[in-house]
Amino acid sequence: MIVVMNPNAEQASIDRVMSEIERMGARPHLSRGEFRTVIGAVGEDASLDATRLASLDGVEKVVPIMKPYKLASREFKGGDSVMSIGGGKVPQVKVGGHHAVCIAGPCAVENEQMLYRIAREVHQAGATILRGGVYKPRTSPYSFQGLGLQALKWMRACGDELGMPICVEVMDTRQVEEMEPYVDCWQIGARNMQNFDLLREVGKTRKAVLLKRGLSASVKEWLMSAEYVLSQGNSQVILCERGIKTFEDSIRYSMDISSVPVAKQWSHLPIIVDPSHAAGKRDYVSALALAGMAAGADGVIVEVHYCPSEAQCDGPQALLPESFKELVTQLRTIASLTGKTFADTGVPV
Ligand code: PEP
Ligand code: MN
């Protein structure tokens, strides 16, 4: 349920409601809107006493949240959430509301030199967040699995040098502790969307989480996974549509464009699209990226490689740097039609 505070409610009243919710065995989640504060009370415990909460000082009303995903729902928060990725040595990049984000880089970090070369190219072209996998979820155990911690350290140094926050996939709960000091944004891969222990673990951190949609997950299941992260107190969740399995075999996955307006209607969380993994082939990447933005997405994540034929992972879908640059220009135009703006990288175009 949510406790809606009076517009002029004092901090002491807010604190009181929070501690009362805790006393009832639930977790309080504070959301300060432009006009008023609401407190979500969520927990396994059905012992929440709505009448008691409604009687507390500064409380306007107590309303139940009907959706199974509570903190992710529009009922909990009517306005669009704006997430912040980065900070510290790198700038804070915003996503959501009027802020569109462009994340780009290689599928996997193969060596230090290739990482820096691709990172410079995507930065020059207008990407503000650097992606690069260091632990790769591969269908075959004999395929390249990623270079692990060493590659993550290169990612960190490269992001710091260029002023780009980094987004890196975490595959296992055991990796969270060693990776946390280096990453700005966790990527939860499609295959791990329902790895509930992992979701809880990144939920305990305060780094942003890019949550890919599972290969055969419904939008509702996807939002329930977001709820796992949010329920741990981490409010920085960004959804990512990356294509789902359908009967269509002309393309690697079917990018479900309709999930963008659906997720936007049901949830206040930002949503971006990943046209690279949906397409599986570079010819289709730009069209899907533009379609996603036109449908109202808050940005894109795109794989780029200067020599895709030598890439150790996902080469066929990697855009060449020139094509990526052209795509960014087109994305800026589409974004302006939906009232969004891609942040400037500070690099002259
Ligand atoms: C990736 O981003 O390289 C990746 C493996 O993505 P997904 O989990 O969407 O397949
Ligand atoms: Mn990939």
mmCIF file of C-alpha atoms and ligand atoms in Angstrom:
data_model
loop_
_atom_site.group_PDB
_atom_site.id
_atom_site.type_symbol
_atom_site.label_atom_id
_atom_site.label_comp_id
_atom_site.label_asym_id
_atom_site.label_seq_id
_atom_site.Cartn_x
_atom_site.Cartn_y
_atom_site.Cartn_z
ATOM 1 C CA MET A 1 0.000 0.000 0.000
ATOM 2 C CA ILE A 2 1.063 3.609 -0.278
ATOM 3 C CA VAL A 3 0.830 6.279 2.332
ATOM 4 C CA VAL A 4 0.263 9.686 0.744
ATOM 5 C CA MET A 5 1.473 12.511 2.958
ATOM 6 C CA ASN A 6 -0.082 15.973 3.107
ATOM 7 C CA PRO A 7 1.749 18.472 0.865
ATOM 8 C CA ASN A 8 3.021 20.315 3.962
ATOM 9 C CA ALA A 9 3.819 17.240 6.051
ATOM 10 C CA GLU A 10 6.797 17.736 8.327
ATOM 11 C CA GLN A 11 9.879 15.540 8.308
ATOM 12 C CA ALA A 12 9.039 14.291 11.797
ATOM 13 C CA SER A 13 5.671 12.991 10.537
ATOM 14 C CA ILE A 14 7.363 11.280 7.591
ATOM 15 C CA ASP A 15 9.889 9.641 9.932
ATOM 16 C CA ARG A 16 7.087 8.506 12.188
ATOM 17 C CA VAL A 17 5.200 6.833 9.332
ATOM 18 C CA MET A 18 8.416 5.138 8.194
ATOM 19 C CA SER A 19 9.151 3.698 11.601
ATOM 20 C CA GLU A 20 5.548 2.603 12.069
ATOM 21 C CA ILE A 21 5.719 0.684 8.767
ATOM 22 C CA GLU A 22 8.914 -1.013 9.960
ATOM 23 C CA ARG A 23 7.322 -1.849 13.253
ATOM 24 C CA MET A 24 4.511 -3.571 11.331
ATOM 25 C CA GLY A 25 7.132 -5.815 9.701
ATOM 26 C CA ALA A 26 7.246 -4.144 6.254
ATOM 27 C CA ARG A 27 9.788 -2.001 4.443
ATOM 28 C CA PRO A 28 9.139 1.713 3.890
ATOM 29 C CA HIS A 29 10.130 3.193 0.490
ATOM 30 C CA LEU A 30 10.215 6.949 0.323
ATOM 31 C CA SER A 31 9.406 8.799 -2.881
ATOM 32 C CA ARG A 32 9.579 12.577 -2.869
ATOM 33 C CA GLY A 33 7.598 14.042 -5.739
ATOM 34 C CA GLU A 34 7.487 17.665 -6.815
ATOM 35 C CA PHE A 35 4.356 18.305 -4.779
ATOM 36 C CA ARG A 36 4.146 15.634 -2.130
ATOM 37 C CA THR A 37 5.851 12.718 -0.482
ATOM 38 C CA VAL A 38 4.525 9.197 -0.705
ATOM 39 C CA ILE A 39 5.763 6.226 1.283
ATOM 40 C CA GLY A 40 5.389 2.732 -0.091
ATOM 41 C CA ALA A 41 4.872 0.005 2.490
ATOM 42 C CA VAL A 42 5.821 -3.336 0.991
ATOM 43 C CA GLY A 43 6.631 -6.636 2.551
ATOM 44 C CA GLU A 44 5.636 -10.249 2.808
ATOM 45 C CA ASP A 45 3.798 -9.489 5.979
ATOM 46 C CA ALA A 46 0.053 -8.956 5.686
ATOM 47 C CA SER A 47 0.024 -7.331 9.093
ATOM 48 C CA LEU A 48 0.002 -3.768 7.772
ATOM 49 C CA ASP A 49 -2.669 -1.821 9.549
ATOM 50 C CA ALA A 50 -4.041 0.736 7.047
ATOM 51 C CA THR A 51 -6.403 2.338 9.552
ATOM 52 C CA ARG A 52 -3.584 2.918 12.000
ATOM 53 C CA LEU A 53 -1.317 4.422 9.312
ATOM 54 C CA ALA A 54 -4.144 6.685 8.064
ATOM 55 C CA SER A 55 -4.582 8.074 11.580
ATOM 56 C CA LEU A 56 -0.964 9.247 11.894
ATOM 57 C CA ASP A 57 -0.013 12.934 11.773
ATOM 58 C CA GLY A 58 0.578 14.394 8.302
ATOM 59 C CA VAL A 59 -1.047 11.473 6.461
ATOM 60 C CA GLU A 60 -3.566 12.411 3.770
ATOM 61 C CA LYS A 61 -4.634 8.919 2.752
ATOM 62 C CA VAL A 62 -3.594 5.294 2.514
ATOM 63 C CA VAL A 63 -4.251 3.515 -0.781
ATOM 64 C CA PRO A 64 -3.648 -0.098 -1.776
ATOM 65 C CA ILE A 65 -1.468 -0.840 -4.843
ATOM 66 C CA MET A 66 -3.432 -3.277 -6.952
ATOM 67 C CA LYS A 67 -0.599 -4.346 -9.291
ATOM 68 C CA PRO A 68 1.645 -7.268 -8.263
ATOM 69 C CA TYR A 69 4.676 -5.068 -8.953
ATOM 70 C CA LYS A 70 4.356 -2.345 -6.362
ATOM 71 C CA LEU A 71 7.381 -0.037 -6.347
ATOM 72 C CA ALA A 72 7.740 -0.316 -10.124
ATOM 73 C CA SER A 73 4.135 0.720 -10.742
ATOM 74 C CA ARG A 74 2.677 4.029 -11.836
ATOM 75 C CA GLU A 75 0.415 3.780 -8.807
ATOM 76 C CA PHE A 76 3.454 4.171 -6.570
ATOM 77 C CA LYS A 77 4.908 6.957 -8.688
ATOM 78 C CA GLY A 78 2.913 8.832 -11.303
ATOM 79 C CA GLY A 79 5.750 10.798 -12.919
ATOM 80 C CA ASP A 80 8.649 9.369 -14.923
ATOM 81 C CA SER A 81 11.667 8.416 -12.849
ATOM 82 C CA VAL A 82 15.003 9.887 -13.820
ATOM 83 C CA MET A 83 17.959 7.636 -12.992
ATOM 84 C CA SER A 84 21.555 8.732 -12.505
ATOM 85 C CA ILE A 85 24.446 6.603 -13.670
ATOM 86 C CA GLY A 86 28.024 7.392 -12.700
ATOM 87 C CA GLY A 87 29.366 10.177 -10.534
ATOM 88 C CA GLY A 88 32.705 10.493 -8.773
ATOM 89 C CA LYS A 89 35.487 10.617 -11.362
ATOM 90 C CA VAL A 90 33.018 10.370 -14.257
ATOM 91 C CA PRO A 91 30.015 12.619 -14.930
ATOM 92 C CA GLN A 92 26.552 11.597 -13.800
ATOM 93 C CA VAL A 93 24.528 10.610 -16.831
ATOM 94 C CA LYS A 94 20.762 10.874 -16.531
ATOM 95 C CA VAL A 95 18.166 8.624 -18.134
ATOM 96 C CA GLY A 96 14.381 8.940 -18.002
ATOM 97 C CA GLY A 97 11.921 11.814 -18.353
ATOM 98 C CA HIS A 98 13.433 14.193 -20.901
ATOM 99 C CA HIS A 99 16.848 12.555 -20.705
ATOM 100 C CA ALA A 100 17.742 10.034 -23.411
ATOM 101 C CA VAL A 101 20.869 7.915 -23.028
ATOM 102 C CA CYS A 102 23.208 6.398 -25.586
ATOM 103 C CA ILE A 103 25.223 3.412 -24.319
ATOM 104 C CA ALA A 104 27.710 1.862 -26.724
ATOM 105 C CA GLY A 105 30.855 -0.241 -26.892
ATOM 106 C CA PRO A 106 31.991 -3.729 -27.725
ATOM 107 C CA CYS A 107 30.004 -6.824 -26.835
ATOM 108 C CA ALA A 108 33.007 -8.150 -24.924
ATOM 109 C CA VAL A 109 36.294 -6.632 -23.850
ATOM 110 C CA GLU A 110 38.836 -8.651 -25.858
ATOM 111 C CA ASN A 111 41.988 -6.739 -24.987
ATOM 112 C CA GLU A 112 42.987 -3.322 -23.693
ATOM 113 C CA GLN A 113 43.862 -1.820 -27.052
ATOM 114 C CA MET A 114 40.576 -2.743 -28.769
ATOM 115 C CA LEU A 115 38.590 -1.444 -25.821
ATOM 116 C CA TYR A 116 40.256 1.990 -25.919
ATOM 117 C CA ARG A 117 39.917 2.208 -29.689
ATOM 118 C CA ILE A 118 36.180 1.410 -29.683
ATOM 119 C CA ALA A 119 35.526 3.530 -26.605
ATOM 120 C CA ARG A 120 37.121 6.583 -28.270
ATOM 121 C CA GLU A 121 35.108 6.014 -31.422
ATOM 122 C CA VAL A 122 31.747 5.727 -29.638
ATOM 123 C CA HIS A 123 32.550 8.661 -27.380
ATOM 124 C CA GLN A 124 33.426 10.817 -30.384
ATOM 125 C CA ALA A 125 30.163 9.765 -32.031
ATOM 126 C CA GLY A 126 28.047 10.805 -29.040
ATOM 127 C CA ALA A 127 27.750 7.858 -26.640
ATOM 128 C CA THR A 128 27.811 8.927 -22.990
ATOM 129 C CA ILE A 129 28.061 5.494 -21.321
ATOM 130 C CA LEU A 130 30.545 2.765 -22.247
ATOM 131 C CA ARG A 131 29.429 -0.868 -22.407
ATOM 132 C CA GLY A 132 31.679 -3.935 -22.490
ATOM 133 C CA GLY A 133 31.224 -7.461 -21.187
ATOM 134 C CA VAL A 134 33.864 -9.080 -19.018
ATOM 135 C CA TYR A 135 31.842 -12.173 -18.090
ATOM 136 C CA LYS A 136 29.906 -13.414 -21.113
ATOM 137 C CA PRO A 137 26.834 -15.649 -21.022
ATOM 138 C CA ARG A 138 27.567 -17.952 -23.977
ATOM 139 C CA THR A 139 25.415 -20.748 -25.313
ATOM 140 C CA SER A 140 28.493 -22.963 -25.574
ATOM 141 C CA PRO A 141 30.926 -23.474 -22.695
ATOM 142 C CA TYR A 142 33.682 -23.660 -25.326
ATOM 143 C CA SER A 143 33.071 -20.112 -26.623
ATOM 144 C CA PHE A 144 34.980 -17.075 -25.332
ATOM 145 C CA GLN A 145 33.778 -16.478 -21.770
ATOM 146 C CA GLY A 146 35.273 -13.024 -21.137
ATOM 147 C CA LEU A 147 38.463 -11.860 -19.457
ATOM 148 C CA GLY A 148 36.988 -11.209 -16.016
ATOM 149 C CA LEU A 149 38.372 -8.813 -13.454
ATOM 150 C CA GLN A 150 41.371 -7.714 -15.529
ATOM 151 C CA ALA A 151 39.013 -6.551 -18.293
ATOM 152 C CA LEU A 152 36.816 -4.799 -15.756
ATOM 153 C CA LYS A 153 39.849 -2.828 -14.558
ATOM 154 C CA TRP A 154 40.547 -1.762 -18.159
ATOM 155 C CA MET A 155 36.898 -0.722 -18.489
ATOM 156 C CA ARG A 156 37.163 1.394 -15.337
ATOM 157 C CA ALA A 157 40.376 3.087 -16.423
ATOM 158 C CA CYS A 158 39.041 3.689 -19.918
ATOM 159 C CA GLY A 159 35.738 5.120 -18.641
ATOM 160 C CA ASP A 160 37.634 7.398 -16.248
ATOM 161 C CA GLU A 161 39.945 8.609 -18.984
ATOM 162 C CA LEU A 162 37.106 9.472 -21.358
ATOM 163 C CA GLY A 163 34.653 10.660 -18.709
ATOM 164 C CA MET A 164 32.179 7.868 -19.414
ATOM 165 C CA PRO A 165 30.364 5.799 -16.772
ATOM 166 C CA ILE A 166 30.606 2.071 -17.489
ATOM 167 C CA CYS A 167 27.875 -0.560 -17.822
ATOM 168 C CA VAL A 168 29.024 -4.157 -17.293
ATOM 169 C CA GLU A 169 27.143 -7.446 -17.066
ATOM 170 C CA VAL A 170 27.221 -9.362 -13.806
ATOM 171 C CA MET A 171 26.293 -13.029 -14.153
ATOM 172 C CA ASP A 172 26.515 -14.442 -10.687
ATOM 173 C CA THR A 173 25.952 -13.383 -7.087
ATOM 174 C CA ARG A 174 29.577 -14.326 -6.351
ATOM 175 C CA GLN A 175 30.806 -11.613 -8.742
ATOM 176 C CA VAL A 176 28.916 -8.729 -7.131
ATOM 177 C CA GLU A 177 31.392 -8.019 -4.343
ATOM 178 C CA GLU A 178 34.521 -7.992 -6.535
ATOM 179 C CA MET A 179 32.857 -5.983 -9.305
ATOM 180 C CA GLU A 180 31.085 -3.363 -7.217
ATOM 181 C CA PRO A 181 34.043 -1.003 -6.694
ATOM 182 C CA TYR A 182 34.520 -0.713 -10.470
ATOM 183 C CA VAL A 183 31.089 -0.553 -12.108
ATOM 184 C CA ASP A 184 28.702 2.380 -12.500
ATOM 185 C CA CYS A 185 25.823 0.321 -13.874
ATOM 186 C CA TRP A 186 25.170 -3.389 -13.521
ATOM 187 C CA GLN A 187 23.821 -5.118 -16.579
ATOM 188 C CA ILE A 188 21.517 -8.033 -15.833
ATOM 189 C CA GLY A 189 21.481 -10.139 -18.984
ATOM 190 C CA ALA A 190 18.353 -11.563 -20.584
ATOM 191 C CA ARG A 191 19.253 -15.062 -19.385
ATOM 192 C CA ASN A 192 19.475 -13.849 -15.813
ATOM 193 C CA MET A 193 16.295 -11.779 -15.679
ATOM 194 C CA GLN A 194 14.773 -14.285 -13.312
ATOM 195 C CA ASN A 195 17.903 -15.048 -11.322
ATOM 196 C CA PHE A 196 16.187 -13.767 -8.209
ATOM 197 C CA ASP A 197 19.213 -14.119 -5.923
ATOM 198 C CA LEU A 198 21.273 -12.012 -8.323
ATOM 199 C CA LEU A 199 18.516 -9.394 -8.542
ATOM 200 C CA ARG A 200 18.386 -9.188 -4.758
ATOM 201 C CA GLU A 201 22.180 -8.921 -4.555
ATOM 202 C CA VAL A 202 22.464 -5.962 -6.976
ATOM 203 C CA GLY A 203 19.407 -4.519 -5.235
ATOM 204 C CA LYS A 204 21.479 -4.299 -2.063
ATOM 205 C CA THR A 205 24.041 -2.081 -3.824
ATOM 206 C CA ARG A 206 23.405 1.521 -4.796
ATOM 207 C CA LYS A 207 24.679 1.243 -8.371
ATOM 208 C CA ALA A 208 22.207 1.589 -11.258
ATOM 209 C CA VAL A 209 20.842 -1.628 -12.789
ATOM 210 C CA LEU A 210 20.127 -2.142 -16.490
ATOM 211 C CA LEU A 211 17.603 -4.968 -16.514
ATOM 212 C CA LYS A 212 17.300 -6.763 -19.840
ATOM 213 C CA ARG A 213 14.014 -8.438 -20.676
ATOM 214 C CA GLY A 214 14.188 -12.231 -20.624
ATOM 215 C CA LEU A 215 14.052 -14.096 -23.931
ATOM 216 C CA SER A 216 10.550 -15.328 -23.213
ATOM 217 C CA ALA A 217 9.400 -13.123 -20.384
ATOM 218 C CA SER A 218 6.178 -11.131 -20.422
ATOM 219 C CA VAL A 219 6.272 -7.421 -19.585
ATOM 220 C CA LYS A 220 4.622 -8.268 -16.277
ATOM 221 C CA GLU A 221 7.309 -10.817 -15.369
ATOM 222 C CA TRP A 222 9.958 -8.286 -16.354
ATOM 223 C CA LEU A 223 8.447 -5.692 -14.003
ATOM 224 C CA MET A 224 8.298 -8.298 -11.242
ATOM 225 C CA SER A 225 12.050 -8.776 -11.701
ATOM 226 C CA ALA A 226 12.537 -5.011 -11.452
ATOM 227 C CA GLU A 227 10.530 -5.225 -8.244
ATOM 228 C CA TYR A 228 13.128 -7.618 -6.761
ATOM 229 C CA VAL A 229 15.811 -4.941 -7.175
ATOM 230 C CA LEU A 230 13.600 -2.076 -6.000
ATOM 231 C CA SER A 231 12.423 -4.020 -2.951
ATOM 232 C CA GLN A 232 16.013 -4.116 -1.692
ATOM 233 C CA GLY A 233 16.151 -0.329 -1.624
ATOM 234 C CA ASN A 234 17.911 0.245 -4.946
ATOM 235 C CA SER A 235 15.667 2.636 -6.858
ATOM 236 C CA GLN A 236 17.955 3.000 -9.905
ATOM 237 C CA VAL A 237 16.479 0.472 -12.323
ATOM 238 C CA ILE A 238 16.423 0.921 -16.108
ATOM 239 C CA LEU A 239 14.487 -1.554 -18.258
ATOM 240 C CA CYS A 240 15.961 -2.770 -21.543
ATOM 241 C CA GLU A 241 13.982 -4.404 -24.363
ATOM 242 C CA ARG A 242 16.365 -6.669 -26.301
ATOM 243 C CA GLY A 243 14.037 -8.866 -28.328
ATOM 244 C CA ILE A 244 12.118 -12.011 -27.485
ATOM 245 C CA LYS A 245 11.824 -15.487 -29.023
ATOM 246 C CA THR A 246 9.009 -15.817 -31.511
ATOM 247 C CA PHE A 247 8.346 -18.158 -34.460
ATOM 248 C CA GLU A 248 9.987 -15.632 -36.782
ATOM 249 C CA ASP A 249 13.407 -16.911 -37.849
ATOM 250 C CA SER A 250 14.514 -14.227 -40.297
ATOM 251 C CA ILE A 251 16.046 -12.292 -37.403
ATOM 252 C CA ARG A 252 17.809 -13.406 -34.200
ATOM 253 C CA TYR A 253 15.025 -12.219 -31.869
ATOM 254 C CA SER A 254 11.887 -10.161 -32.416
ATOM 255 C CA MET A 255 12.300 -6.746 -30.867
ATOM 256 C CA ASP A 256 8.974 -6.169 -29.172
ATOM 257 C CA ILE A 257 8.444 -2.484 -29.908
ATOM 258 C CA SER A 258 5.063 -2.597 -28.188
ATOM 259 C CA SER A 259 6.697 -3.378 -24.857
ATOM 260 C CA VAL A 260 7.978 0.208 -24.824
ATOM 261 C CA PRO A 261 4.599 1.984 -24.571
ATOM 262 C CA VAL A 262 3.208 -0.858 -22.428
ATOM 263 C CA ALA A 263 6.032 -0.712 -19.886
ATOM 264 C CA LYS A 264 5.817 3.091 -19.928
ATOM 265 C CA GLN A 265 2.117 2.980 -19.114
ATOM 266 C CA TRP A 266 2.511 0.431 -16.349
ATOM 267 C CA SER A 267 5.733 1.701 -14.817
ATOM 268 C CA HIS A 268 7.592 4.931 -14.051
ATOM 269 C CA LEU A 269 10.961 3.270 -14.766
ATOM 270 C CA PRO A 270 12.948 4.381 -17.835
ATOM 271 C CA ILE A 271 13.158 1.914 -20.695
ATOM 272 C CA ILE A 272 15.814 1.694 -23.380
ATOM 273 C CA VAL A 273 16.136 -0.627 -26.375
ATOM 274 C CA ASP A 274 18.956 -2.941 -27.441
ATOM 275 C CA PRO A 275 18.599 -3.347 -31.210
ATOM 276 C CA SER A 276 21.923 -5.234 -31.514
ATOM 277 C CA HIS A 277 20.883 -8.414 -29.738
ATOM 278 C CA ALA A 278 17.389 -8.312 -31.252
ATOM 279 C CA ALA A 279 18.736 -7.995 -34.795
ATOM 280 C CA GLY A 280 21.733 -10.304 -34.593
ATOM 281 C CA LYS A 281 22.809 -8.738 -37.870
ATOM 282 C CA ARG A 282 24.150 -5.217 -38.383
ATOM 283 C CA ASP A 283 21.897 -4.471 -41.372
ATOM 284 C CA TYR A 284 18.845 -4.251 -39.127
ATOM 285 C CA VAL A 285 20.328 -2.540 -36.070
ATOM 286 C CA SER A 286 19.774 1.104 -37.014
ATOM 287 C CA ALA A 287 16.156 0.646 -38.116
ATOM 288 C CA LEU A 288 15.296 -1.104 -34.848
ATOM 289 C CA ALA A 289 17.090 1.517 -32.758
ATOM 290 C CA LEU A 290 15.152 4.318 -34.459
ATOM 291 C CA ALA A 291 11.864 2.425 -34.141
ATOM 292 C CA GLY A 292 12.453 1.943 -30.418
ATOM 293 C CA MET A 293 13.139 5.637 -29.916
ATOM 294 C CA ALA A 294 10.074 6.571 -31.976
ATOM 295 C CA ALA A 295 7.992 4.297 -29.718
ATOM 296 C CA GLY A 296 9.073 6.412 -26.749
ATOM 297 C CA ALA A 297 12.198 4.655 -25.440
ATOM 298 C CA ASP A 298 14.576 6.627 -23.239
ATOM 299 C CA GLY A 299 17.646 5.578 -25.162
ATOM 300 C CA VAL A 300 19.598 2.758 -26.744
ATOM 301 C CA ILE A 301 22.437 0.339 -26.038
ATOM 302 C CA VAL A 302 24.381 -0.602 -29.163
ATOM 303 C CA GLU A 303 27.347 -2.883 -29.889
ATOM 304 C CA VAL A 304 30.148 -1.394 -31.989
ATOM 305 C CA HIS A 305 33.364 -2.930 -33.349
ATOM 306 C CA TYR A 306 35.920 -1.591 -35.856
ATOM 307 C CA CYS A 307 36.662 -5.098 -37.121
ATOM 308 C CA PRO A 308 33.546 -7.225 -36.574
ATOM 309 C CA SER A 309 34.947 -10.212 -38.460
ATOM 310 C CA GLU A 310 37.606 -10.580 -35.761
ATOM 311 C CA ALA A 311 35.267 -10.000 -32.811
ATOM 312 C CA GLN A 312 35.252 -12.860 -30.317
ATOM 313 C CA CYS A 313 31.598 -12.352 -29.559
ATOM 314 C CA ASP A 314 28.550 -11.031 -31.481
ATOM 315 C CA GLY A 315 30.594 -9.731 -34.450
ATOM 316 C CA PRO A 316 27.767 -10.017 -37.029
ATOM 317 C CA GLN A 317 25.607 -7.560 -35.124
ATOM 318 C CA ALA A 318 28.315 -4.998 -34.325
ATOM 319 C CA LEU A 319 27.954 -1.657 -36.074
ATOM 320 C CA LEU A 320 31.033 -0.141 -37.647
ATOM 321 C CA PRO A 321 32.000 3.166 -36.001
ATOM 322 C CA GLU A 322 30.935 5.209 -39.074
ATOM 323 C CA SER A 323 27.470 3.630 -39.108
ATOM 324 C CA PHE A 324 27.149 4.189 -35.379
ATOM 325 C CA LYS A 325 27.981 7.862 -35.833
ATOM 326 C CA GLU A 326 25.303 8.211 -38.473
ATOM 327 C CA LEU A 327 22.805 6.402 -36.247
ATOM 328 C CA VAL A 328 23.433 8.800 -33.355
ATOM 329 C CA THR A 329 22.616 11.771 -35.601
ATOM 330 C CA GLN A 330 19.346 10.126 -36.635
ATOM 331 C CA LEU A 331 18.528 9.184 -33.042
ATOM 332 C CA ARG A 332 18.899 12.819 -31.990
ATOM 333 C CA THR A 333 16.284 13.814 -34.569
ATOM 334 C CA ILE A 334 13.801 11.142 -33.451
ATOM 335 C CA ALA A 335 14.394 11.976 -29.790
ATOM 336 C CA SER A 336 13.475 15.598 -30.407
ATOM 337 C CA LEU A 337 10.097 14.425 -31.719
ATOM 338 C CA THR A 338 9.323 12.577 -28.485
ATOM 339 C CA GLY A 339 10.528 15.435 -26.292
ATOM 340 C CA LYS A 340 13.830 13.843 -25.288
ATOM 341 C CA THR A 341 17.417 15.007 -25.571
ATOM 342 C CA PHE A 342 20.659 13.023 -25.699
ATOM 343 C CA ALA A 343 23.280 14.602 -23.470
ATOM 344 C CA ASP A 344 26.267 16.198 -25.119
ATOM 345 C CA THR A 345 29.557 14.399 -24.715
ATOM 346 C CA GLY A 346 31.443 17.656 -24.934
ATOM 347 C CA VAL A 347 33.106 16.345 -28.073
ATOM 348 C CA PRO A 348 32.509 18.622 -31.082
ATOM 349 C CA VAL A 349 30.493 16.834 -33.780
HETATM 350 C C1 PEP B 1 25.091 -8.519 -24.146
HETATM 351 O O1 PEP B 1 24.660 -7.392 -23.868
HETATM 352 O O2 PEP B 1 26.208 -8.713 -24.691
HETATM 353 C C2 PEP B 1 24.202 -9.685 -23.917
HETATM 354 C C3 PEP B 1 24.691 -10.897 -23.736
HETATM 355 O O3 PEP B 1 22.891 -9.355 -23.934
HETATM 356 P P1 PEP B 1 21.575 -10.254 -23.647
HETATM 357 O O4 PEP B 1 21.632 -10.624 -22.228
HETATM 358 O O5 PEP B 1 20.450 -9.296 -23.960
HETATM 359 O O6 PEP B 1 21.606 -11.412 -24.603
HETATM 360 MN MN MN B 2 26.567 -9.105 -27.128
#
